Amino acid sequence: QVQLVESGGGMVQTGDSLRLSCVVSGGSFVSYAMGWFRQAPGKEREFVAAVSWSGTGTNYADTVKGRFTISRDNNKNSVYPQMNNLIPEDTAVYYCGQYYSGTYYPITEIDYWGQGTQVTVSS
């Protein structure tokens, strides 16, 4: 049974930074690409960032490119988005997801999801 647990969400102000964490248990973490998605109230869940199994390949949504950095620590079964220069439009529930393979294509094809962590950015 693969389980993903996110943490690190909270309430911040515009321009602040936040680092989320996702710890994965069960399965073989090192074999799979990982991604972060988010869902704002009244909107569909959208892709934010992804990282390949090795950590050398990354992909970002245009809305966060240059502000967010995704990384992983295969020794800790963990994946992190470092979110800088946050804006109110970043307010959402952030979800961690494990892909079906070591690469993140198709970009939205997630095998396992975490329960989500709330990020609120005030102006």
PDB file of N, CA and C in Angstrom, residues 9-64:
ATOM      1  N   GLY A   9       1.954  23.217   4.683  1.00  0.00           N
ATOM      2  CA  GLY A   9       1.064  24.280   4.253  1.00  0.00           C
ATOM      3  C   GLY A   9       0.819  25.293   5.360  1.00  0.00           C
ATOM      4  N   GLY A  10       0.208  26.393   4.989  1.00  0.00           N
ATOM      5  CA  GLY A  10      -0.089  27.409   5.981  1.00  0.00           C
ATOM      6  C   GLY A  10      -0.574  28.687   5.335  1.00  0.00           C
ATOM      7  N   MET A  11      -0.648  29.728   6.150  1.00  0.00           N
ATOM      8  CA  MET A  11      -1.093  31.026   5.680  1.00  0.00           C
ATOM      9  C   MET A  11       0.101  31.977   5.657  1.00  0.00           C
ATOM     10  N   VAL A  12       0.354  32.563   4.498  1.00  0.00           N
ATOM     11  CA  VAL A  12       1.478  33.485   4.334  1.00  0.00           C
ATOM     12  C   VAL A  12       1.000  34.742   3.620  1.00  0.00           C
ATOM     13  N   GLN A  13       1.900  35.694   3.494  1.00  0.00           N
ATOM     14  CA  GLN A  13       1.576  36.935   2.798  1.00  0.00           C
ATOM     15  C   GLN A  13       2.234  36.972   1.423  1.00  0.00           C
ATOM     16  N   THR A  14       1.738  37.840   0.586  1.00  0.00           N
ATOM     17  CA  THR A  14       2.305  38.003  -0.754  1.00  0.00           C
ATOM     18  C   THR A  14       3.803  38.275  -0.661  1.00  0.00           C
ATOM     19  N   GLY A  15       4.557  37.535  -1.461  1.00  0.00           N
ATOM     20  CA  GLY A  15       5.999  37.694  -1.474  1.00  0.00           C
ATOM     21  C   GLY A  15       6.745  36.737  -0.565  1.00  0.00           C
ATOM     22  N   ASP A  16       6.027  36.068   0.302  1.00  0.00           N
ATOM     23  CA  ASP A  16       6.659  35.116   1.216  1.00  0.00           C
ATOM     24  C   ASP A  16       7.026  33.827   0.494  1.00  0.00           C
ATOM     25  N   SER A  17       7.759  32.982   1.203  1.00  0.00           N
ATOM     26  CA  SER A  17       8.154  31.672   0.691  1.00  0.00           C
ATOM     27  C   SER A  17       7.596  30.577   1.591  1.00  0.00           C
ATOM     28  N   LEU A  18       7.455  29.410   1.009  1.00  0.00           N
ATOM     29  CA  LEU A  18       6.947  28.257   1.738  1.00  0.00           C
ATOM     30  C   LEU A  18       7.529  27.002   1.100  1.00  0.00           C
ATOM     31  N   ARG A  19       7.845  26.022   1.925  1.00  0.00           N
ATOM     32  CA  ARG A  19       8.362  24.751   1.422  1.00  0.00           C
ATOM     33  C   ARG A  19       7.451  23.634   1.906  1.00  0.00           C
ATOM     34  N   LEU A  20       6.822  22.958   0.974  1.00  0.00           N
ATOM     35  CA  LEU A  20       5.990  21.814   1.300  1.00  0.00           C
ATOM     36  C   LEU A  20       6.836  20.549   1.269  1.00  0.00           C
ATOM     37  N   SER A  21       6.328  19.532   1.929  1.00  0.00           N
ATOM     38  CA  SER A  21       6.980  18.229   1.923  1.00  0.00           C
ATOM     39  C   SER A  21       5.965  17.146   1.632  1.00  0.00           C
ATOM     40  N   CYS A  22       6.418  16.095   0.992  1.00  0.00           N
ATOM     41  CA  CYS A  22       5.593  14.911   0.772  1.00  0.00           C
ATOM     42  C   CYS A  22       6.456  13.698   1.043  1.00  0.00           C
ATOM     43  N   VAL A  23       6.028  12.902   2.000  1.00  0.00           N
ATOM     44  CA  VAL A  23       6.744  11.678   2.344  1.00  0.00           C
ATOM     45  C   VAL A  23       5.938  10.492   1.834  1.00  0.00           C
ATOM     46  N   VAL A  24       6.619   9.583   1.149  1.00  0.00           N
ATOM     47  CA  VAL A  24       5.962   8.419   0.548  1.00  0.00           C
ATOM     48  C   VAL A  24       6.384   7.160   1.285  1.00  0.00           C
ATOM     49  N   SER A  25       5.425   6.348   1.638  1.00  0.00           N
ATOM     50  CA  SER A  25       5.715   5.056   2.253  1.00  0.00           C
ATOM     51  C   SER A  25       5.096   3.946   1.412  1.00  0.00           C
ATOM     52  N   GLY A  26       5.745   2.770   1.446  1.00  0.00           N
ATOM     53  CA  GLY A  26       5.269   1.664   0.617  1.00  0.00           C
ATOM     54  C   GLY A  26       5.769   1.803  -0.806  1.00  0.00           C
ATOM     55  N   GLY A  27       5.867   0.721  -1.502  1.00  0.00           N
ATOM     56  CA  GLY A  27       6.316   0.769  -2.886  1.00  0.00           C
ATOM     57  C   GLY A  27       7.794   1.086  -2.999  1.00  0.00           C
ATOM     58  N   SER A  28       8.227   1.459  -4.197  1.00  0.00           N
ATOM     59  CA  SER A  28       9.620   1.782  -4.471  1.00  0.00           C
ATOM     60  C   SER A  28       9.702   3.225  -4.937  1.00  0.00           C
ATOM     61  N   PHE A  29       9.903   4.116  -3.979  1.00  0.00           N
ATOM     62  CA  PHE A  29       9.864   5.554  -4.267  1.00  0.00           C
ATOM     63  C   PHE A  29      10.832   5.928  -5.376  1.00  0.00           C
ATOM     64  N   VAL A  30      12.012   5.373  -5.353  1.00  0.00           N
ATOM     65  CA  VAL A  30      13.064   5.789  -6.279  1.00  0.00           C
ATOM     66  C   VAL A  30      12.722   5.453  -7.719  1.00  0.00           C
ATOM     67  N   SER A  31      11.761   4.594  -7.958  1.00  0.00           N
ATOM     68  CA  SER A  31      11.436   4.162  -9.317  1.00  0.00           C
ATOM     69  C   SER A  31      10.477   5.085 -10.048  1.00  0.00           C
ATOM     70  N   TYR A  32       9.870   6.019  -9.345  1.00  0.00           N
ATOM     71  CA  TYR A  32       8.755   6.764  -9.911  1.00  0.00           C
ATOM     72  C   TYR A  32       8.983   8.272  -9.901  1.00  0.00           C
ATOM     73  N   ALA A  33       8.495   8.886 -10.962  1.00  0.00           N
ATOM     74  CA  ALA A  33       8.448  10.340 -10.988  1.00  0.00           C
ATOM     75  C   ALA A  33       7.397  10.819  -9.994  1.00  0.00           C
ATOM     76  N   MET A  34       7.576  12.042  -9.517  1.00  0.00           N
ATOM     77  CA  MET A  34       6.660  12.631  -8.546  1.00  0.00           C
ATOM     78  C   MET A  34       6.179  13.984  -9.041  1.00  0.00           C
ATOM     79  N   GLY A  35       4.989  14.346  -8.637  1.00  0.00           N
ATOM     80  CA  GLY A  35       4.451  15.627  -9.068  1.00  0.00           C
ATOM     81  C   GLY A  35       3.690  16.334  -7.972  1.00  0.00           C
ATOM     82  N   TRP A  36       3.512  17.626  -8.174  1.00  0.00           N
ATOM     83  CA  TRP A  36       2.657  18.439  -7.305  1.00  0.00           C
ATOM     84  C   TRP A  36       1.558  19.059  -8.150  1.00  0.00           C
ATOM     85  N   PHE A  37       0.368  19.029  -7.621  1.00  0.00           N
ATOM     86  CA  PHE A  37      -0.796  19.621  -8.254  1.00  0.00           C
ATOM     87  C   PHE A  37      -1.472  20.523  -7.229  1.00  0.00           C
ATOM     88  N   ARG A  38      -2.399  21.350  -7.678  1.00  0.00           N
ATOM     89  CA  ARG A  38      -3.140  22.183  -6.739  1.00  0.00           C
ATOM     90  C   ARG A  38      -4.566  22.376  -7.232  1.00  0.00           C
ATOM     91  N   GLN A  39      -5.438  22.645  -6.274  1.00  0.00           N
ATOM     92  CA  GLN A  39      -6.839  22.869  -6.594  1.00  0.00           C
ATOM     93  C   GLN A  39      -7.354  24.035  -5.776  1.00  0.00           C
ATOM     94  N   ALA A  40      -7.734  25.090  -6.469  1.00  0.00           N
ATOM     95  CA  ALA A  40      -8.317  26.263  -5.824  1.00  0.00           C
ATOM     96  C   ALA A  40      -9.830  26.079  -5.738  1.00  0.00           C
ATOM     97  N   PRO A  41     -10.498  26.777  -4.816  1.00  0.00           N
ATOM     98  CA  PRO A  41     -11.954  26.654  -4.685  1.00  0.00           C
ATOM     99  C   PRO A  41     -12.665  26.934  -6.001  1.00  0.00           C
ATOM    100  N   GLY A  42     -13.548  26.029  -6.379  1.00  0.00           N
ATOM    101  CA  GLY A  42     -14.327  26.219  -7.591  1.00  0.00           C
ATOM    102  C   GLY A  42     -13.590  25.933  -8.884  1.00  0.00           C
ATOM    103  N   LYS A  43     -12.355  25.449  -8.779  1.00  0.00           N
ATOM    104  CA  LYS A  43     -11.564  25.171  -9.977  1.00  0.00           C
ATOM    105  C   LYS A  43     -11.136  23.711 -10.011  1.00  0.00           C
ATOM    106  N   GLU A  44     -10.725  23.276 -11.188  1.00  0.00           N
ATOM    107  CA  GLU A  44     -10.239  21.911 -11.324  1.00  0.00           C
ATOM    108  C   GLU A  44      -8.801  21.810 -10.815  1.00  0.00           C
ATOM    109  N   ARG A  45      -8.411  20.609 -10.468  1.00  0.00           N
ATOM    110  CA  ARG A  45      -7.038  20.363 -10.044  1.00  0.00           C
ATOM    111  C   ARG A  45      -6.114  20.598 -11.237  1.00  0.00           C
ATOM    112  N   GLU A  46      -5.011  21.307 -10.988  1.00  0.00           N
ATOM    113  CA  GLU A  46      -4.091  21.634 -12.073  1.00  0.00           C
ATOM    114  C   GLU A  46      -2.663  21.231 -11.736  1.00  0.00           C
ATOM    115  N   PHE A  47      -1.914  20.954 -12.757  1.00  0.00           N
ATOM    116  CA  PHE A  47      -0.513  20.581 -12.626  1.00  0.00           C
ATOM    117  C   PHE A  47       0.315  21.780 -12.167  1.00  0.00           C
ATOM    118  N   VAL A  48       1.273  21.525 -11.263  1.00  0.00           N
ATOM    119  CA  VAL A  48       2.169  22.576 -10.781  1.00  0.00           C
ATOM    120  C   VAL A  48       3.610  22.278 -11.186  1.00  0.00           C
ATOM    121  N   ALA A  49       4.097  21.104 -10.800  1.00  0.00           N
ATOM    122  CA  ALA A  49       5.493  20.763 -11.089  1.00  0.00           C
ATOM    123  C   ALA A  49       5.684  19.261 -10.992  1.00  0.00           C
ATOM    124  N   ALA A  50       6.725  18.773 -11.665  1.00  0.00           N
ATOM    125  CA  ALA A  50       7.040  17.348 -11.619  1.00  0.00           C
ATOM    126  C   ALA A  50       8.542  17.151 -11.660  1.00  0.00           C
ATOM    127  N   VAL A  51       8.967  16.018 -11.116  1.00  0.00           N
ATOM    128  CA  VAL A  51      10.390  15.678 -11.114  1.00  0.00           C
ATOM    129  C   VAL A  51      10.530  14.200 -11.453  1.00  0.00           C
ATOM    130  N   SER A  52      11.534  13.892 -12.268  1.00  0.00           N
ATOM    131  CA  SER A  52      11.759  12.510 -12.684  1.00  0.00           C
ATOM    132  C   SER A  52      12.293  11.673 -11.525  1.00  0.00           C
ATOM    133  N   TRP A  53      12.389  10.387 -11.719  1.00  0.00           N
ATOM    134  CA  TRP A  53      12.812   9.483 -10.651  1.00  0.00           C
ATOM    135  C   TRP A  53      14.199   9.847 -10.112  1.00  0.00           C
ATOM    136  N   SER A  54      15.076  10.319 -10.978  1.00  0.00           N
ATOM    137  CA  SER A  54      16.447  10.624 -10.569  1.00  0.00           C
ATOM    138  C   SER A  54      16.594  12.032 -10.021  1.00  0.00           C
ATOM    139  N   GLY A  55      15.610  12.865 -10.281  1.00  0.00           N
ATOM    140  CA  GLY A  55      15.709  14.258  -9.856  1.00  0.00           C
ATOM    141  C   GLY A  55      16.340  15.170 -10.891  1.00  0.00           C
ATOM    142  N   THR A  56      16.820  14.600 -11.978  1.00  0.00           N
ATOM    143  CA  THR A  56      17.515  15.413 -12.981  1.00  0.00           C
ATOM    144  C   THR A  56      16.576  16.066 -13.973  1.00  0.00           C
ATOM    145  N   GLY A  57      15.376  15.544 -14.106  1.00  0.00           N
ATOM    146  CA  GLY A  57      14.399  16.129 -15.024  1.00  0.00           C
ATOM    147  C   GLY A  57      13.278  16.785 -14.248  1.00  0.00           C
ATOM    148  N   THR A  58      12.937  18.026 -14.632  1.00  0.00           N
ATOM    149  CA  THR A  58      11.849  18.727 -13.974  1.00  0.00           C
ATOM    150  C   THR A  58      10.969  19.417 -15.013  1.00  0.00           C
ATOM    151  N   ASN A  59       9.752  19.691 -14.631  1.00  0.00           N
ATOM    152  CA  ASN A  59       8.799  20.374 -15.505  1.00  0.00           C
ATOM    153  C   ASN A  59       7.904  21.245 -14.629  1.00  0.00           C
ATOM    154  N   TYR A  60       7.556  22.423 -15.125  1.00  0.00           N
ATOM    155  CA  TYR A  60       6.770  23.370 -14.336  1.00  0.00           C
ATOM    156  C   TYR A  60       5.635  23.947 -15.170  1.00  0.00           C
ATOM    157  N   ALA A  61       4.539  24.250 -14.488  1.00  0.00           N
ATOM    158  CA  ALA A  61       3.476  25.022 -15.111  1.00  0.00           C
ATOM    159  C   ALA A  61       3.991  26.437 -15.348  1.00  0.00           C
ATOM    160  N   ASP A  62       3.511  27.065 -16.396  1.00  0.00           N
ATOM    161  CA  ASP A  62       3.958  28.424 -16.710  1.00  0.00           C
ATOM    162  C   ASP A  62       3.677  29.393 -15.565  1.00  0.00           C
ATOM    163  N   THR A  63       2.603  29.143 -14.827  1.00  0.00           N
ATOM    164  CA  THR A  63       2.198  30.052 -13.753  1.00  0.00           C
ATOM    165  C   THR A  63       3.165  30.070 -12.580  1.00  0.00           C
ATOM    166  N   VAL A  64       3.993  29.037 -12.456  1.00  0.00           N
ATOM    167  CA  VAL A  64       4.915  28.981 -11.315  1.00  0.00           C
ATOM    168  C   VAL A  64       6.376  28.972 -11.745  1.00  0.00           C
TER     169      VAL A  64
END
